[in-house]
mmCIF file of C-alpha atoms in Angstrom:
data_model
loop_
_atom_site.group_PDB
_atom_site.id
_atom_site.type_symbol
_atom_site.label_atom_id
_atom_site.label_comp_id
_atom_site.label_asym_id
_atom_site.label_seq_id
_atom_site.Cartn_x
_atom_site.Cartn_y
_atom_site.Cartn_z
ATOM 1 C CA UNK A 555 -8.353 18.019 -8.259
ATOM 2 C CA UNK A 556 -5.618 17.479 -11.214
ATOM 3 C CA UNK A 557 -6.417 15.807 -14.385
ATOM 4 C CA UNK A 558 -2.892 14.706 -13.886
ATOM 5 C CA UNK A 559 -2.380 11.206 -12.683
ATOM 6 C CA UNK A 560 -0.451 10.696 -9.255
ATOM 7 C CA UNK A 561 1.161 7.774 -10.660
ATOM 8 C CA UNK A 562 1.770 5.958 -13.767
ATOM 9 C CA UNK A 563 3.456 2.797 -14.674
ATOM 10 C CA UNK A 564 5.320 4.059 -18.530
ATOM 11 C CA UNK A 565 5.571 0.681 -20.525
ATOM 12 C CA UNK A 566 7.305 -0.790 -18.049
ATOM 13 C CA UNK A 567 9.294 -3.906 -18.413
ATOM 14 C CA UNK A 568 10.745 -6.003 -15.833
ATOM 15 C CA UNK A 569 13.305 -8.812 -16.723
ATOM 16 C CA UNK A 570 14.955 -11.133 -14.375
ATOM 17 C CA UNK A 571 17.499 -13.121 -16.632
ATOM 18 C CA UNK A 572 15.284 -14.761 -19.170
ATOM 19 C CA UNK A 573 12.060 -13.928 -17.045
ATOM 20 C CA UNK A 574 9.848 -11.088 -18.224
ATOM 21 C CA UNK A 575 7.818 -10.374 -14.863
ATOM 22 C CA UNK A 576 6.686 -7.520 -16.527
ATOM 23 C CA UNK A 577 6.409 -6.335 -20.263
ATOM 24 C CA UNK A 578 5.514 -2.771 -20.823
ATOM 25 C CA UNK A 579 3.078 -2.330 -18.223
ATOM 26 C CA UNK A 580 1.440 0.296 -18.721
ATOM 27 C CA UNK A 581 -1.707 2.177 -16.195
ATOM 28 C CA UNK A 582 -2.393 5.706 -13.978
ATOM 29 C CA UNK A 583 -3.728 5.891 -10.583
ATOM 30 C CA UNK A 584 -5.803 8.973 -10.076
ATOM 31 C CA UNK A 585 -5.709 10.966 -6.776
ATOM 32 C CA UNK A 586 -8.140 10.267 -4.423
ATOM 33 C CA UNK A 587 -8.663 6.727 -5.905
ATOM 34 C CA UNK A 588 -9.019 3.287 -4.807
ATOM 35 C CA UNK A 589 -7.377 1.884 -7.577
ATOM 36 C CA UNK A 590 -6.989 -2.271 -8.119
ATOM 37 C CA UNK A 591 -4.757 -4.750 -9.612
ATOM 38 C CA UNK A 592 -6.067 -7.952 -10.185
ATOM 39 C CA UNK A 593 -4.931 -10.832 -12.654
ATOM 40 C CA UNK A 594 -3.599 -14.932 -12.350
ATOM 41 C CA UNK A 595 -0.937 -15.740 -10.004
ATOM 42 C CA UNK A 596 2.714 -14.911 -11.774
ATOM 43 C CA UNK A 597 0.946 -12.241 -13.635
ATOM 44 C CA UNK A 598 3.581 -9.426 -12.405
ATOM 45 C CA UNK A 599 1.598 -7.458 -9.478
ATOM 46 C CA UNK A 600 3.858 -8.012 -6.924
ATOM 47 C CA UNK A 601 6.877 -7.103 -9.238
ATOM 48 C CA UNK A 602 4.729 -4.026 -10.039
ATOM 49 C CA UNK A 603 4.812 -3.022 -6.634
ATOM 50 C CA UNK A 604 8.518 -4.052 -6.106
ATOM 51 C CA UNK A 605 9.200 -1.282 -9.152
ATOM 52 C CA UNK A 606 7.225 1.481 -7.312
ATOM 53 C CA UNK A 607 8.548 1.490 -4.170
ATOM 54 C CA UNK A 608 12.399 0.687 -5.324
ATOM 55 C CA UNK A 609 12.603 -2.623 -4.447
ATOM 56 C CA UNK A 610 13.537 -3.273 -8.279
ATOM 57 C CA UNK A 611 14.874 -0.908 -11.086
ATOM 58 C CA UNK A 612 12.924 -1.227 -14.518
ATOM 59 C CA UNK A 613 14.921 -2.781 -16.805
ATOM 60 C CA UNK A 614 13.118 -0.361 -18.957
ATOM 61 C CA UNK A 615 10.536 2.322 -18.855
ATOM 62 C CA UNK A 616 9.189 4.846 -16.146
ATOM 63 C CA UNK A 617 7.448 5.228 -13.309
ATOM 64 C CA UNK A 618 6.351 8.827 -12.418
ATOM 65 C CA UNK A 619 4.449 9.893 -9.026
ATOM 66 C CA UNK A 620 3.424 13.581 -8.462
ATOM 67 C CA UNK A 621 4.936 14.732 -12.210
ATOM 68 C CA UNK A 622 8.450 12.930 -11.068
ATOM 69 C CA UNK A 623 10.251 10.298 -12.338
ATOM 70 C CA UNK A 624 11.118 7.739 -9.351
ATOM 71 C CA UNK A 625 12.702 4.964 -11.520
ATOM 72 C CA UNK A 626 15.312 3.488 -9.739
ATOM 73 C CA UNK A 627 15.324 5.682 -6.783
ATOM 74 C CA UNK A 628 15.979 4.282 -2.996
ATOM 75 C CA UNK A 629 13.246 2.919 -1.240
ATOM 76 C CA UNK A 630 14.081 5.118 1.630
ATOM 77 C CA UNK A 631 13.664 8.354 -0.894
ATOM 78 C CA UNK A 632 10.148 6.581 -2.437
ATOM 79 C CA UNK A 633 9.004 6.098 1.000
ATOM 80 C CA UNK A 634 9.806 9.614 2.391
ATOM 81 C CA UNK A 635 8.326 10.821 -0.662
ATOM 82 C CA UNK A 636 5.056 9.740 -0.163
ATOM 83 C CA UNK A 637 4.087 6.118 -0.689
ATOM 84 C CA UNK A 638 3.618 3.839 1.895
ATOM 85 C CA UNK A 639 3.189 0.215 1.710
ATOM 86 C CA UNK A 640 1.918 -3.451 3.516
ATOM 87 C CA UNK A 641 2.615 -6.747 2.479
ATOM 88 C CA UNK A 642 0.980 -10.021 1.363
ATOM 89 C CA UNK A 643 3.220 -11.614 4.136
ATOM 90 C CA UNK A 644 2.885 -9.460 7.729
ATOM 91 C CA UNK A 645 6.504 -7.896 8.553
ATOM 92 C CA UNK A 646 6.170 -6.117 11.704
ATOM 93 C CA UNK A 647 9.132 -6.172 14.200
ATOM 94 C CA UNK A 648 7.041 -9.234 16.171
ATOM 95 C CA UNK A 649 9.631 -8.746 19.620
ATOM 96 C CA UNK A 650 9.021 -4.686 19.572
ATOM 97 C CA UNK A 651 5.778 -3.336 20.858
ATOM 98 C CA UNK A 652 2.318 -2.082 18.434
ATOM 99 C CA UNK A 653 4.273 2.048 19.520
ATOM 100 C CA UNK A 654 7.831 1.348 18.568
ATOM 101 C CA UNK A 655 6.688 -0.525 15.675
ATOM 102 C CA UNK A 656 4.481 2.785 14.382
ATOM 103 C CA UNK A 657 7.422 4.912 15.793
ATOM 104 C CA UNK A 658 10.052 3.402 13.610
ATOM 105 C CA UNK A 659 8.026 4.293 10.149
ATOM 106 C CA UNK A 660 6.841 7.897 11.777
ATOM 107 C CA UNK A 661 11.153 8.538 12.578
ATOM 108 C CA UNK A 662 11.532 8.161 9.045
ATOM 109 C CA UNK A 663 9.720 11.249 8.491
ATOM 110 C CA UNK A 664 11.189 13.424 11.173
ATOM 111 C CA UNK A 665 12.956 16.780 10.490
ATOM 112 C CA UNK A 666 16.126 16.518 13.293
ATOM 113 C CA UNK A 667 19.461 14.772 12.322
ATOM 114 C CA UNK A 668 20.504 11.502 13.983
ATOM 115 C CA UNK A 669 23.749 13.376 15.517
ATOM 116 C CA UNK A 670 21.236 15.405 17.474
ATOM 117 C CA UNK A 671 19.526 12.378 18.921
ATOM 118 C CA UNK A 672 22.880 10.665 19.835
ATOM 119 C CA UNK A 673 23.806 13.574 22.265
ATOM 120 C CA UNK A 674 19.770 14.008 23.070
ATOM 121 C CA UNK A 675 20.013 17.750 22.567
ATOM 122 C CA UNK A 676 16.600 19.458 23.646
ATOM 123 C CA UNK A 677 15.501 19.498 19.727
ATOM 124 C CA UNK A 678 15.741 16.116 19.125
ATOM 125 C CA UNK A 679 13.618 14.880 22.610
ATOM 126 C CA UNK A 680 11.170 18.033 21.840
ATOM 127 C CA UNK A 681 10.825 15.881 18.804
ATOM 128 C CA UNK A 682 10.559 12.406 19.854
ATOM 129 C CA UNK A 683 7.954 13.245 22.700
ATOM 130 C CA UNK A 684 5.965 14.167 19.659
ATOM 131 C CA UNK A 685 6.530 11.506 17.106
ATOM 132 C CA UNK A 686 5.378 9.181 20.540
ATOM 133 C CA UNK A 687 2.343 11.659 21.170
ATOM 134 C CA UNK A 688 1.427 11.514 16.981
ATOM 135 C CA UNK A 689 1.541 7.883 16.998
ATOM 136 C CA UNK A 690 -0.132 7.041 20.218
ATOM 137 C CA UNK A 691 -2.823 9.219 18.609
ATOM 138 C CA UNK A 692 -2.819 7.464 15.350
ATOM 139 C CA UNK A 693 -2.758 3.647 17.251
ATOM 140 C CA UNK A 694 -5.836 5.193 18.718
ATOM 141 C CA UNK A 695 -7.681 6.387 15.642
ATOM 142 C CA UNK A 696 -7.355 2.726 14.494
ATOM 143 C CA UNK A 697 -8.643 1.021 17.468
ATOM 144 C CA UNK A 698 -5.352 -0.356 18.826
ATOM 145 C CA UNK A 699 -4.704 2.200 21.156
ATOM 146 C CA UNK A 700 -5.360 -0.295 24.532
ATOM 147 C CA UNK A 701 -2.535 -2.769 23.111
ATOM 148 C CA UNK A 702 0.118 -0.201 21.974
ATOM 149 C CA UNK A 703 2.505 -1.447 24.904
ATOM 150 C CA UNK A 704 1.807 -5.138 23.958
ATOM 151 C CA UNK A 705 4.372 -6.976 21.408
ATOM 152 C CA UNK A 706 3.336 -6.794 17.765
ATOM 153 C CA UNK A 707 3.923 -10.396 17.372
ATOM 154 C CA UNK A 708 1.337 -11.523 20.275
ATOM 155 C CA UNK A 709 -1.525 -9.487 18.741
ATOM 156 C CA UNK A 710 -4.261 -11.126 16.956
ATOM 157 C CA UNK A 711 -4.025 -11.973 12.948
ATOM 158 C CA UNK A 712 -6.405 -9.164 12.212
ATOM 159 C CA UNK A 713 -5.032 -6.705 14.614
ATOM 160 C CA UNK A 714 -1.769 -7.117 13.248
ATOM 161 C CA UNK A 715 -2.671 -6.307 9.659
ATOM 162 C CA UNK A 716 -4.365 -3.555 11.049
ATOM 163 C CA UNK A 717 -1.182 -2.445 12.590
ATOM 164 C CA UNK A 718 0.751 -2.647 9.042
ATOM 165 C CA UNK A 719 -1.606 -0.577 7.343
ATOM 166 C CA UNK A 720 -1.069 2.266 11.007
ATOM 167 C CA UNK A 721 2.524 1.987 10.368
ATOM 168 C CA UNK A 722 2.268 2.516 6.526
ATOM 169 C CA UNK A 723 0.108 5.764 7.421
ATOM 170 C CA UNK A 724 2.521 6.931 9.983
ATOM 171 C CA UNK A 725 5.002 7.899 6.739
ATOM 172 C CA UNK A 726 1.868 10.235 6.281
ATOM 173 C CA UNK A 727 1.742 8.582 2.610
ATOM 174 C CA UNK A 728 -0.118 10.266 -0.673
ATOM 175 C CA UNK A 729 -0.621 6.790 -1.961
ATOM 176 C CA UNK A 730 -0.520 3.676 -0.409
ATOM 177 C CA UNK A 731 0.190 0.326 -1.668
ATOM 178 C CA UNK A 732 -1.832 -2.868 0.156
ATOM 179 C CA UNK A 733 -0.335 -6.235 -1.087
ATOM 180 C CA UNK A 734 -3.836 -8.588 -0.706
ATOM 181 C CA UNK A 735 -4.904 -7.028 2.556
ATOM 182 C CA UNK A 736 -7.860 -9.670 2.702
ATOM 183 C CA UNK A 737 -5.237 -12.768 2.615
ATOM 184 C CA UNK A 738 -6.269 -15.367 5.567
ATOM 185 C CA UNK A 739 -9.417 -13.252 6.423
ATOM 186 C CA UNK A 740 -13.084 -15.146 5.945
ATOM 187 C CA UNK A 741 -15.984 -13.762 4.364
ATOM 188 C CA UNK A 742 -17.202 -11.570 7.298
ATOM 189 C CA UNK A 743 -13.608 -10.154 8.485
ATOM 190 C CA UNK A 744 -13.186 -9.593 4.466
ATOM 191 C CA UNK A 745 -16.637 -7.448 4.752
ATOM 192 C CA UNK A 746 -15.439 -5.326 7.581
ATOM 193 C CA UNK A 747 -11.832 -4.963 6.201
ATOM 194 C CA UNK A 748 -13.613 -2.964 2.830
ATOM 195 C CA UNK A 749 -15.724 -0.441 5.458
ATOM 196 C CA UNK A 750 -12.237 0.266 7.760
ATOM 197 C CA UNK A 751 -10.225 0.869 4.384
ATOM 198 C CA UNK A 752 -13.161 3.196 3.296
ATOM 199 C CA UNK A 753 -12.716 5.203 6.448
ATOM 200 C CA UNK A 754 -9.030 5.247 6.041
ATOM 201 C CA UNK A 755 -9.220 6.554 2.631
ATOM 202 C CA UNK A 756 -11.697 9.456 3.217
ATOM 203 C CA UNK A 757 -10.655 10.127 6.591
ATOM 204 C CA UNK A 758 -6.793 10.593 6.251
ATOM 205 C CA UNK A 759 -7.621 11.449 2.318
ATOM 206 C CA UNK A 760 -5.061 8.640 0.663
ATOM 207 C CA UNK A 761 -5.036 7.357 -2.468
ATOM 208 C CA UNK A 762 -5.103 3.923 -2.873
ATOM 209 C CA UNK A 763 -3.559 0.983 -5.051
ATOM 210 C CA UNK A 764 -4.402 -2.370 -3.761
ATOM 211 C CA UNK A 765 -3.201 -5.963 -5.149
ATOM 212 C CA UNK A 766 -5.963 -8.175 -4.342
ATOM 213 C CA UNK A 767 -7.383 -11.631 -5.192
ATOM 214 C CA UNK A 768 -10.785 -11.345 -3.151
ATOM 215 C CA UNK A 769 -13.405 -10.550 -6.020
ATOM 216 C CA UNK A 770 -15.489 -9.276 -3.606
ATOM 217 C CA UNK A 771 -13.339 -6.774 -1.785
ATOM 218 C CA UNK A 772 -12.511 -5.529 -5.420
ATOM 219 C CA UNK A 773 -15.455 -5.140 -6.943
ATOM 220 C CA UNK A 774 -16.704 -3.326 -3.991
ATOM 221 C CA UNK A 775 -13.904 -0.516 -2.816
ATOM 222 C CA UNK A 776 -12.245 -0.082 -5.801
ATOM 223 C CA UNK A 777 -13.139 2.946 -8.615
ATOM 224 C CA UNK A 778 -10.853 1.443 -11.266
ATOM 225 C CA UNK A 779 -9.465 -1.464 -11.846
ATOM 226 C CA UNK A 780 -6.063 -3.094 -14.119
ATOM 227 C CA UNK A 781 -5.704 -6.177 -14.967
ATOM 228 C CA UNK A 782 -2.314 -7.831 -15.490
ATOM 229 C CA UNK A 783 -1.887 -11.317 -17.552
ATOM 230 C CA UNK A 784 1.807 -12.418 -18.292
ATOM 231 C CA UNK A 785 3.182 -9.232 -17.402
ATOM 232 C CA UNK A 786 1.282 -7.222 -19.258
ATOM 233 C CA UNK A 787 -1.910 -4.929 -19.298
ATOM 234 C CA UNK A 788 -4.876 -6.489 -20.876
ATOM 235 C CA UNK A 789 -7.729 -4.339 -19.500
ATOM 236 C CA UNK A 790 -8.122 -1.563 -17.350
ATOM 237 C CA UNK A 791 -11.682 0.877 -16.316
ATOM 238 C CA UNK A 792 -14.649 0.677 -13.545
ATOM 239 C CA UNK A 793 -15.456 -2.319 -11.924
ATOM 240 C CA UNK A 794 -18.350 -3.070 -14.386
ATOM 241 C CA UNK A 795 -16.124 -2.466 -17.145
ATOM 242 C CA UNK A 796 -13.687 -5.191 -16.285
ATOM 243 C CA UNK A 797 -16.304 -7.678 -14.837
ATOM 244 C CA UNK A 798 -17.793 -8.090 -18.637
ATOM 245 C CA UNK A 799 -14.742 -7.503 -20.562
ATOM 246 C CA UNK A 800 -14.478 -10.627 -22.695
ATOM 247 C CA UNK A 801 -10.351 -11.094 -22.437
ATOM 248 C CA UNK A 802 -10.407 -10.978 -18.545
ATOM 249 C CA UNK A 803 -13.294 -13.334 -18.504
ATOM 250 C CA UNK A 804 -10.964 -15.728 -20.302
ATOM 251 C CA UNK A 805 -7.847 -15.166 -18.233
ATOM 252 C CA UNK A 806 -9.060 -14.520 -15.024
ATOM 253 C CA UNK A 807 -12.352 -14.459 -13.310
ATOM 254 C CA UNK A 808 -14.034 -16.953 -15.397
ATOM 255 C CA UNK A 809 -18.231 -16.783 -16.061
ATOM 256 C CA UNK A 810 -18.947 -17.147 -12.354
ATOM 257 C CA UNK A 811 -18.819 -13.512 -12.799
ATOM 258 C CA UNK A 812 -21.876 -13.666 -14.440
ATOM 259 C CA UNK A 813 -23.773 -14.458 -11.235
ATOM 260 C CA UNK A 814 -21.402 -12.220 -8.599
#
């Protein structure tokens, strides 16, 4: 494995009009990580992810995944690139079924040109039948494969942020982003959500960078941690290395730490 980082946020800064979401935010995500951002609400995560994946140019800095800058680039060209992403806020296609939903992300990724599906020359259906066999396969691997013909929208909460995270794979990511993949789950479903994003990580060997406000869940998966305040990094390291550090204590997780 490189000693070279598979991302890294370069002082990055973030403005919207007089706002500073972000001001020169600065950490690395290692490959083969499980990698957390934690910090107050407003603190600039979700604007951190909104720079990775394109959603937002950086008013200034860099952000640089596999040794290339993608400042600025299109989401589309992030995406196909190799990070895949879920959001605090489920966005499946509700009305399309759990397949066409994975099918859409996984027809990102594939090799024939859309003129060639228009006419359906034999290329372009040898193609599809496999993107449908592939993520049939995948829905499987992740225990929805009895309800890929049902709508998205009808599934259960749980199954359907299971379903984000299939379709996020099915871009076959290096590093995926999870935007607080415990939100609305309880203590037991929050238990059970660490041990299926364990298996997801060593089974399909992705990196991981997760926004999360579920101490618990952090604590627990994560190898390193970074911890924005105001925009800004004020800590990052190990789990136990955050936990005491005296300046997250004070903006963030407060001394019930002391008895977690």
């Amino acid at each position: 494995m490189t000693d070279e980082p598979l991302l890294e946020m370069r002082n990055v800064t973030q403005r919207f009009g007089g706002l500073c979401a972000l001001s020169e935010a600065t950490f690395a995500v290692r490959a083969g990580h499980a990698h957390g951002i934690i910090g107050p609400n407003g603190a600039g995560k979700t604007t951190a992810f909104n720079v990775i994946t394109g959603i937002y140019a950086p008013t200034q800095g860099d952000i640089v995944f596999r040794g290339q800058s993608i400042a600025g680039q299109r989401p589309s060209h992030i995406a196909r690139n190799g990070i895949g992403r879920t959001f605090q806020n489920i966005r499946l296609f509700r009305n399309l079924s759990v397949l066409d939903n994975v099918r859409i992300a996984r027809d990102a990724r594939s090799a024939y040109l859309w003129p060639s599906a228009l006419v359906q020359l034999p290329s372009a259906r040898r193609a599809e039948k496999e993107n449908i066999r592939v993520c049939a396969e995948l829905l499987k691997q992740f225990g929805l494969g009895d309800v890929m013909h049902e709508q998205a929208g009808g599934l259960p909460y749980g199954s359907q942020r299971r379903l984000e995270i299939v379709r996020a794979m099915a871009l076959q990511p290096k590093l995926l982003l999870l935007d607080e993949p415990a939100a609305g789950m309880n203590s037991a479903e929050t238990l059970k959500l660490v041990e299926f994003l364990r298996w997801v990580k060593d089974h399909f060997s992705v990196t991981m960078l997760l926004i999360e406000h579920h101490m618990q869940l952090v604590m627990s998966l994560c190898d390193r941690i970074t911890v924005l305040d105001f925009g800004a990094t004020i800590a990052e390291g190990t789990p136990e290395e955050v936990r005491s550090n005296s300046k997250v204590i004070d903006a963030y997780l407060g001394k019930e730490t002391d008895h977690e």
